[in-house]
Amino acid sequence: MTRALTPAPPEEFSAGGHLPGRIWRSRAGALSIRVRPRTLLICAILALIAAALGIGVLMTGSLGLGAGEVWAALTGRGEPRAERVVLTLRLPRLVAGLCVGACLGVAGAVFQSLSRNPLGSPDIIGFMSGAATGAIIQIVVLGGGPVAVALSAVASGLITAALVYALSFRGRATGGYRLILVGIGVGAVLQALNSLLLTRSAEDTAILAQLWLTGSLNARNWGHALPVAAALILLLPVLLLAARRINMIELGDDLGQQLGVHVESTRLIMMSAAVGMTAVAVAAAGPISFVALAAPHVVRQLTRSPTIPLLPSALMGAVLLVAADLASQHLPLGLAVPVGLLTGLFGGFYLLWLLARSARL
């Protein structure tokens, strides 16, 4: 199955034998960036869609607000009630949704590149299950508050990643299918542990933990939004700087080493940064499935880029999660559901379509 889903190199890359686009260099020549007009256009369109969705999130809800009222509230010239709703309820939720989606999109792009497989996303490999285990232990066993739950989720996510990395390490190298298979196995064990903890806990704490496991942006405040925004600001530049070396590793470990890339150290840096973004995202909103899987794959189809699409994946992840959150609030017949259930529902259909399309190929 995994071989059938492995994407073929883009035609423009394989036929031309070189990366498309124009190279921008600084005056001193120390920095250079390859710019592709098609990728820039897709990023601009995704940014506009994210802005439109953000305006929709700020305007809609139990208290409907006009665009002028939202702008007045954001600039501190609105009515007290409107300012309270926008600044303390809707804006933190929007920032959390944008940053969590962006973190998941970037993490998915990194793991799909490291594993060289479209199924290599953090939710499939088991890192989200690992983060959820720490949160459930904190809720069910230790009875910690929101801050303790978030810290436990981050810590257990990092421990899970270290365990998967150590178990998949063989022959002084890791990555590829072995990383995915080890991650799936570790994730299955942790999911069983999560279920065992829920069945052995009291009814009220089990309900609280189950609500967290669905993944939601309800009642998210600045305490949830700011840490994930900080993680995105700090870790995304690290990944962008290392992206060129990852593109060389995608050609194969041996060829990457011949080109002067320290393969395993580069892989460890990328994996650590992506795991950190995943763990912080899960700590902020719970385990939200399929955003990390779908965002990089859709972006590759749109941009047709042969390189790792970090920035477009971040924008696509933000768009997908905020769109799902907006839809989850306005389902017909009052069927409001947590955003994690909606992404799981549509993500499942997307995965089935992807598998069926691969079978035809």
mmCIF file of C-alpha atoms in Angstrom, residues 32-292:
data_model
loop_
_atom_site.group_PDB
_atom_site.id
_atom_site.type_symbol
_atom_site.label_atom_id
_atom_site.label_comp_id
_atom_site.label_asym_id
_atom_site.label_seq_id
_atom_site.Cartn_x
_atom_site.Cartn_y
_atom_site.Cartn_z
ATOM 1 C CA SER A 32 19.876 32.460 -1.560
ATOM 2 C CA ILE A 33 16.241 31.486 -2.022
ATOM 3 C CA ARG A 34 14.665 29.689 -4.962
ATOM 4 C CA VAL A 35 11.368 31.422 -5.811
ATOM 5 C CA ARG A 36 8.637 29.716 -7.831
ATOM 6 C CA PRO A 37 5.827 31.994 -9.126
ATOM 7 C CA ARG A 38 3.262 29.189 -8.916
ATOM 8 C CA THR A 39 4.108 28.510 -5.259
ATOM 9 C CA LEU A 40 3.949 32.225 -4.439
ATOM 10 C CA LEU A 41 0.529 32.466 -6.111
ATOM 11 C CA ILE A 42 -0.812 29.479 -4.155
ATOM 12 C CA CYS A 43 0.544 30.962 -0.902
ATOM 13 C CA ALA A 44 -1.099 34.321 -1.651
ATOM 14 C CA ILE A 45 -4.451 32.649 -2.397
ATOM 15 C CA LEU A 46 -4.253 30.564 0.798
ATOM 16 C CA ALA A 47 -3.400 33.677 2.847
ATOM 17 C CA LEU A 48 -6.439 35.481 1.415
ATOM 18 C CA ILE A 49 -8.674 32.495 2.201
ATOM 19 C CA ALA A 50 -7.309 32.354 5.759
ATOM 20 C CA ALA A 51 -7.988 36.085 6.174
ATOM 21 C CA ALA A 52 -11.559 35.680 4.898
ATOM 22 C CA LEU A 53 -12.183 32.741 7.223
ATOM 23 C CA GLY A 54 -10.723 34.715 10.122
ATOM 24 C CA ILE A 55 -13.124 37.573 9.482
ATOM 25 C CA GLY A 56 -15.952 35.055 9.409
ATOM 26 C CA VAL A 57 -14.879 33.601 12.763
ATOM 27 C CA LEU A 58 -14.737 37.068 14.357
ATOM 28 C CA MET A 59 -18.131 38.157 12.980
ATOM 29 C CA THR A 60 -20.264 35.075 13.629
ATOM 30 C CA GLY A 61 -21.441 33.428 16.828
ATOM 31 C CA SER A 62 -24.174 33.864 19.397
ATOM 32 C CA LEU A 63 -23.627 37.634 19.060
ATOM 33 C CA GLY A 64 -23.505 38.638 15.397
ATOM 34 C CA LEU A 65 -21.165 41.521 14.622
ATOM 35 C CA GLY A 66 -20.629 43.599 11.498
ATOM 36 C CA ALA A 67 -17.234 44.127 9.898
ATOM 37 C CA GLY A 68 -17.131 47.702 11.233
ATOM 38 C CA GLU A 69 -17.899 46.525 14.766
ATOM 39 C CA VAL A 70 -15.146 43.904 14.588
ATOM 40 C CA TRP A 71 -12.618 46.471 13.347
ATOM 41 C CA ALA A 72 -13.633 48.912 16.072
ATOM 42 C CA ALA A 73 -13.232 46.195 18.694
ATOM 43 C CA LEU A 74 -9.775 45.229 17.371
ATOM 44 C CA THR A 75 -8.606 48.846 17.448
ATOM 45 C CA GLY A 76 -10.011 49.525 20.925
ATOM 46 C CA ARG A 77 -12.808 51.843 19.766
ATOM 47 C CA GLY A 78 -15.728 49.418 19.964
ATOM 48 C CA GLU A 79 -18.509 48.876 22.464
ATOM 49 C CA PRO A 80 -17.386 47.128 25.674
ATOM 50 C CA ARG A 81 -19.547 44.078 24.981
ATOM 51 C CA ALA A 82 -18.235 43.698 21.434
ATOM 52 C CA GLU A 83 -14.622 44.183 22.574
ATOM 53 C CA ARG A 84 -15.035 41.544 25.262
ATOM 54 C CA VAL A 85 -16.469 39.030 22.793
ATOM 55 C CA VAL A 86 -13.871 39.697 20.088
ATOM 56 C CA LEU A 87 -10.725 40.125 22.186
ATOM 57 C CA THR A 88 -11.303 37.532 24.903
ATOM 58 C CA LEU A 89 -13.325 34.830 23.107
ATOM 59 C CA ARG A 90 -13.125 34.838 19.314
ATOM 60 C CA LEU A 91 -9.661 36.267 18.606
ATOM 61 C CA PRO A 92 -7.776 33.787 20.870
ATOM 62 C CA ARG A 93 -9.785 30.960 19.319
ATOM 63 C CA LEU A 94 -8.903 32.192 15.824
ATOM 64 C CA VAL A 95 -5.191 32.597 16.636
ATOM 65 C CA ALA A 96 -5.119 29.145 18.230
ATOM 66 C CA GLY A 97 -6.823 27.609 15.198
ATOM 67 C CA LEU A 98 -4.478 29.293 12.712
ATOM 68 C CA CYS A 99 -1.320 28.374 14.636
ATOM 69 C CA VAL A 100 -2.381 24.807 15.478
ATOM 70 C CA GLY A 101 -3.309 24.174 11.838
ATOM 71 C CA ALA A 102 -0.038 25.691 10.640
ATOM 72 C CA CYS A 103 2.016 23.604 13.078
ATOM 73 C CA LEU A 104 0.250 20.400 12.033
ATOM 74 C CA GLY A 105 0.659 21.222 8.335
ATOM 75 C CA VAL A 106 4.395 21.858 8.705
ATOM 76 C CA ALA A 107 4.906 18.769 10.873
ATOM 77 C CA GLY A 108 3.083 16.640 8.307
ATOM 78 C CA ALA A 109 5.277 17.976 5.495
ATOM 79 C CA VAL A 110 8.436 17.215 7.476
ATOM 80 C CA PHE A 111 7.480 13.638 8.381
ATOM 81 C CA GLN A 112 6.211 12.861 4.892
ATOM 82 C CA SER A 113 9.555 14.044 3.574
ATOM 83 C CA LEU A 114 11.608 12.147 6.181
ATOM 84 C CA SER A 115 9.673 8.926 5.621
ATOM 85 C CA ARG A 116 9.350 9.542 1.861
ATOM 86 C CA ASN A 117 5.742 8.467 2.165
ATOM 87 C CA PRO A 118 2.449 10.474 2.085
ATOM 88 C CA LEU A 119 1.207 8.442 5.097
ATOM 89 C CA GLY A 120 4.085 9.616 7.279
ATOM 90 C CA SER A 121 2.172 12.189 9.310
ATOM 91 C CA PRO A 122 2.341 12.653 13.117
ATOM 92 C CA ASP A 123 -1.164 11.258 13.704
ATOM 93 C CA ILE A 124 -0.416 8.100 11.698
ATOM 94 C CA ILE A 125 3.057 7.550 13.194
ATOM 95 C CA GLY A 126 1.668 7.836 16.735
ATOM 96 C CA PHE A 127 3.135 11.073 18.060
ATOM 97 C CA MET A 128 -0.339 12.497 18.729
ATOM 98 C CA SER A 129 -1.275 9.357 20.669
ATOM 99 C CA GLY A 130 1.877 9.827 22.722
ATOM 100 C CA ALA A 131 0.985 13.422 23.537
ATOM 101 C CA ALA A 132 -2.554 12.332 24.392
ATOM 102 C CA THR A 133 -1.221 9.711 26.807
ATOM 103 C CA GLY A 134 0.496 12.356 28.921
ATOM 104 C CA ALA A 135 -2.618 14.512 28.951
ATOM 105 C CA ILE A 136 -4.871 11.598 29.951
ATOM 106 C CA ILE A 137 -2.519 10.580 32.760
ATOM 107 C CA GLN A 138 -2.589 14.156 34.029
ATOM 108 C CA ILE A 139 -6.410 14.363 33.834
ATOM 109 C CA VAL A 140 -7.296 10.880 35.098
ATOM 110 C CA VAL A 141 -4.491 9.990 37.510
ATOM 111 C CA LEU A 142 -2.943 13.243 38.742
ATOM 112 C CA GLY A 143 -5.949 15.551 38.431
ATOM 113 C CA GLY A 144 -3.921 18.468 37.036
ATOM 114 C CA GLY A 145 -5.286 21.699 35.588
ATOM 115 C CA PRO A 146 -5.097 22.986 31.987
ATOM 116 C CA VAL A 147 -1.467 24.121 32.289
ATOM 117 C CA ALA A 148 -0.349 20.779 33.726
ATOM 118 C CA VAL A 149 -2.287 18.936 31.015
ATOM 119 C CA ALA A 150 -0.571 20.986 28.298
ATOM 120 C CA LEU A 151 2.904 20.453 29.775
ATOM 121 C CA SER A 152 2.298 16.723 30.162
ATOM 122 C CA ALA A 153 1.127 16.497 26.547
ATOM 123 C CA VAL A 154 4.291 18.205 25.317
ATOM 124 C CA ALA A 155 6.565 16.057 27.495
ATOM 125 C CA SER A 156 4.947 12.756 26.548
ATOM 126 C CA GLY A 157 4.938 13.723 22.865
ATOM 127 C CA LEU A 158 8.682 14.333 22.974
ATOM 128 C CA ILE A 159 9.286 11.070 24.883
ATOM 129 C CA THR A 160 7.241 9.162 22.318
ATOM 130 C CA ALA A 161 9.238 10.683 19.474
ATOM 131 C CA ALA A 162 12.520 9.766 21.185
ATOM 132 C CA LEU A 163 11.272 6.183 21.652
ATOM 133 C CA VAL A 164 10.198 5.859 18.004
ATOM 134 C CA TYR A 165 13.494 7.318 16.826
ATOM 135 C CA ALA A 166 15.537 4.951 19.009
ATOM 136 C CA LEU A 167 13.561 1.850 17.972
ATOM 137 C CA SER A 168 13.729 2.716 14.267
ATOM 138 C CA PHE A 169 17.471 3.395 14.402
ATOM 139 C CA ARG A 170 19.330 0.622 12.622
ATOM 140 C CA GLY A 171 22.574 0.546 10.712
ATOM 141 C CA ARG A 172 23.485 4.040 12.006
ATOM 142 C CA ALA A 173 20.457 5.490 10.187
ATOM 143 C CA THR A 174 16.695 5.849 10.552
ATOM 144 C CA GLY A 175 13.748 7.112 8.488
ATOM 145 C CA GLY A 176 11.843 5.548 5.590
ATOM 146 C CA TYR A 177 9.315 2.769 6.033
ATOM 147 C CA ARG A 178 10.958 1.575 9.265
ATOM 148 C CA LEU A 179 10.140 4.894 10.947
ATOM 149 C CA ILE A 180 6.479 4.619 9.885
ATOM 150 C CA LEU A 181 6.092 0.970 10.930
ATOM 151 C CA VAL A 182 7.733 1.536 14.329
ATOM 152 C CA GLY A 183 5.593 4.647 14.829
ATOM 153 C CA ILE A 184 2.389 2.782 13.976
ATOM 154 C CA GLY A 185 3.301 0.044 16.454
ATOM 155 C CA VAL A 186 4.142 2.477 19.266
ATOM 156 C CA GLY A 187 0.982 4.462 18.515
ATOM 157 C CA ALA A 188 -1.160 1.312 18.734
ATOM 158 C CA VAL A 189 0.295 0.460 22.145
ATOM 159 C CA LEU A 190 -0.306 3.988 23.414
ATOM 160 C CA GLN A 191 -3.879 4.042 22.112
ATOM 161 C CA ALA A 192 -4.535 0.812 23.999
ATOM 162 C CA LEU A 193 -3.013 2.385 27.115
ATOM 163 C CA ASN A 194 -5.222 5.454 26.670
ATOM 164 C CA SER A 195 -8.327 3.266 26.432
ATOM 165 C CA LEU A 196 -7.277 1.302 29.518
ATOM 166 C CA LEU A 197 -6.832 4.524 31.511
ATOM 167 C CA LEU A 198 -10.284 5.737 30.474
ATOM 168 C CA THR A 199 -12.009 2.464 31.389
ATOM 169 C CA ARG A 200 -10.333 2.348 34.824
ATOM 170 C CA SER A 201 -11.111 5.962 35.768
ATOM 171 C CA ALA A 202 -14.125 7.547 37.399
ATOM 172 C CA GLU A 203 -17.027 8.471 35.165
ATOM 173 C CA ASP A 204 -16.667 12.254 35.433
ATOM 174 C CA THR A 205 -12.903 12.253 34.783
ATOM 175 C CA ALA A 206 -13.343 9.793 31.905
ATOM 176 C CA ILE A 207 -15.872 12.144 30.295
ATOM 177 C CA LEU A 208 -13.488 15.080 30.751
ATOM 178 C CA ALA A 209 -10.612 13.132 29.194
ATOM 179 C CA GLN A 210 -12.799 11.906 26.333
ATOM 180 C CA LEU A 211 -13.844 15.486 25.546
ATOM 181 C CA TRP A 212 -10.170 16.475 25.387
ATOM 182 C CA LEU A 213 -9.413 13.527 23.100
ATOM 183 C CA THR A 214 -11.950 14.675 20.498
ATOM 184 C CA GLY A 215 -9.853 17.761 19.723
ATOM 185 C CA SER A 216 -11.591 21.103 20.056
ATOM 186 C CA LEU A 217 -11.053 24.873 19.876
ATOM 187 C CA ASN A 218 -13.960 25.648 22.204
ATOM 188 C CA ALA A 219 -13.125 27.958 25.106
ATOM 189 C CA ARG A 220 -9.550 28.483 23.931
ATOM 190 C CA ASN A 221 -7.985 31.590 25.462
ATOM 191 C CA TRP A 222 -4.677 33.401 25.139
ATOM 192 C CA GLY A 223 -3.095 30.841 27.470
ATOM 193 C CA HIS A 224 -3.653 28.239 24.759
ATOM 194 C CA ALA A 225 -2.972 30.462 21.745
ATOM 195 C CA LEU A 226 0.286 32.183 22.737
ATOM 196 C CA PRO A 227 2.430 29.041 23.382
ATOM 197 C CA VAL A 228 1.545 27.482 20.032
ATOM 198 C CA ALA A 229 2.125 30.842 18.299
ATOM 199 C CA ALA A 230 5.550 31.079 19.970
ATOM 200 C CA ALA A 231 6.420 27.523 18.904
ATOM 201 C CA LEU A 232 5.477 28.344 15.309
ATOM 202 C CA ILE A 233 7.544 31.558 15.290
ATOM 203 C CA LEU A 234 10.606 29.872 16.817
ATOM 204 C CA LEU A 235 10.623 26.502 15.051
ATOM 205 C CA LEU A 236 9.420 27.333 11.526
ATOM 206 C CA PRO A 237 12.599 29.340 10.673
ATOM 207 C CA VAL A 238 14.711 26.407 11.883
ATOM 208 C CA LEU A 239 12.910 24.099 9.482
ATOM 209 C CA LEU A 240 13.081 26.582 6.601
ATOM 210 C CA LEU A 241 16.855 26.895 7.037
ATOM 211 C CA ALA A 242 17.256 23.111 6.997
ATOM 212 C CA ALA A 243 14.816 22.532 4.120
ATOM 213 C CA ARG A 244 17.531 22.519 1.439
ATOM 214 C CA ARG A 245 19.380 19.689 3.179
ATOM 215 C CA ILE A 246 16.140 17.714 3.512
ATOM 216 C CA ASN A 247 15.569 18.090 -0.231
ATOM 217 C CA MET A 248 18.994 16.529 -0.801
ATOM 218 C CA ILE A 249 18.221 13.670 1.608
ATOM 219 C CA GLU A 250 15.014 12.948 -0.341
ATOM 220 C CA LEU A 251 17.283 11.889 -3.216
ATOM 221 C CA GLY A 252 18.657 9.138 -0.958
ATOM 222 C CA ASP A 253 20.949 8.956 2.066
ATOM 223 C CA ASP A 254 24.021 7.961 0.049
ATOM 224 C CA LEU A 255 23.593 10.769 -2.491
ATOM 225 C CA GLY A 256 22.872 13.229 0.311
ATOM 226 C CA GLN A 257 26.134 12.322 2.038
ATOM 227 C CA GLN A 258 28.013 12.682 -1.245
ATOM 228 C CA LEU A 259 26.576 16.212 -1.528
ATOM 229 C CA GLY A 260 28.001 17.084 1.893
ATOM 230 C CA VAL A 261 24.873 16.714 4.033
ATOM 231 C CA HIS A 262 25.146 15.242 7.527
ATOM 232 C CA VAL A 263 22.120 13.035 6.967
ATOM 233 C CA GLU A 264 21.362 11.745 10.443
ATOM 234 C CA SER A 265 21.974 15.030 12.271
ATOM 235 C CA THR A 266 19.786 16.892 9.751
ATOM 236 C CA ARG A 267 17.078 14.267 10.143
ATOM 237 C CA LEU A 268 17.263 14.546 13.947
ATOM 238 C CA ILE A 269 16.980 18.363 13.851
ATOM 239 C CA MET A 270 13.985 18.287 11.495
ATOM 240 C CA MET A 271 12.288 15.527 13.469
ATOM 241 C CA SER A 272 12.834 17.285 16.812
ATOM 242 C CA ALA A 273 11.415 20.577 15.534
ATOM 243 C CA ALA A 274 8.409 18.873 13.918
ATOM 244 C CA VAL A 275 7.693 16.819 17.037
ATOM 245 C CA GLY A 276 7.887 19.962 19.149
ATOM 246 C CA MET A 277 5.346 21.705 16.922
ATOM 247 C CA THR A 278 3.057 18.663 17.018
ATOM 248 C CA ALA A 279 3.235 18.344 20.797
ATOM 249 C CA VAL A 280 2.496 22.043 21.383
ATOM 250 C CA ALA A 281 -0.390 21.897 18.904
ATOM 251 C CA VAL A 282 -1.880 18.864 20.661
ATOM 252 C CA ALA A 283 -1.433 20.564 24.018
ATOM 253 C CA ALA A 284 -3.389 23.583 22.753
ATOM 254 C CA ALA A 285 -6.295 21.875 21.018
ATOM 255 C CA GLY A 286 -6.112 18.137 21.666
ATOM 256 C CA PRO A 287 -5.346 15.494 19.040
ATOM 257 C CA ILE A 288 -6.820 16.787 15.754
ATOM 258 C CA SER A 289 -6.499 14.178 13.041
ATOM 259 C CA PHE A 290 -5.857 14.299 9.290
ATOM 260 C CA VAL A 291 -4.816 17.982 9.034
ATOM 261 C CA ALA A 292 -1.137 16.969 9.152
#
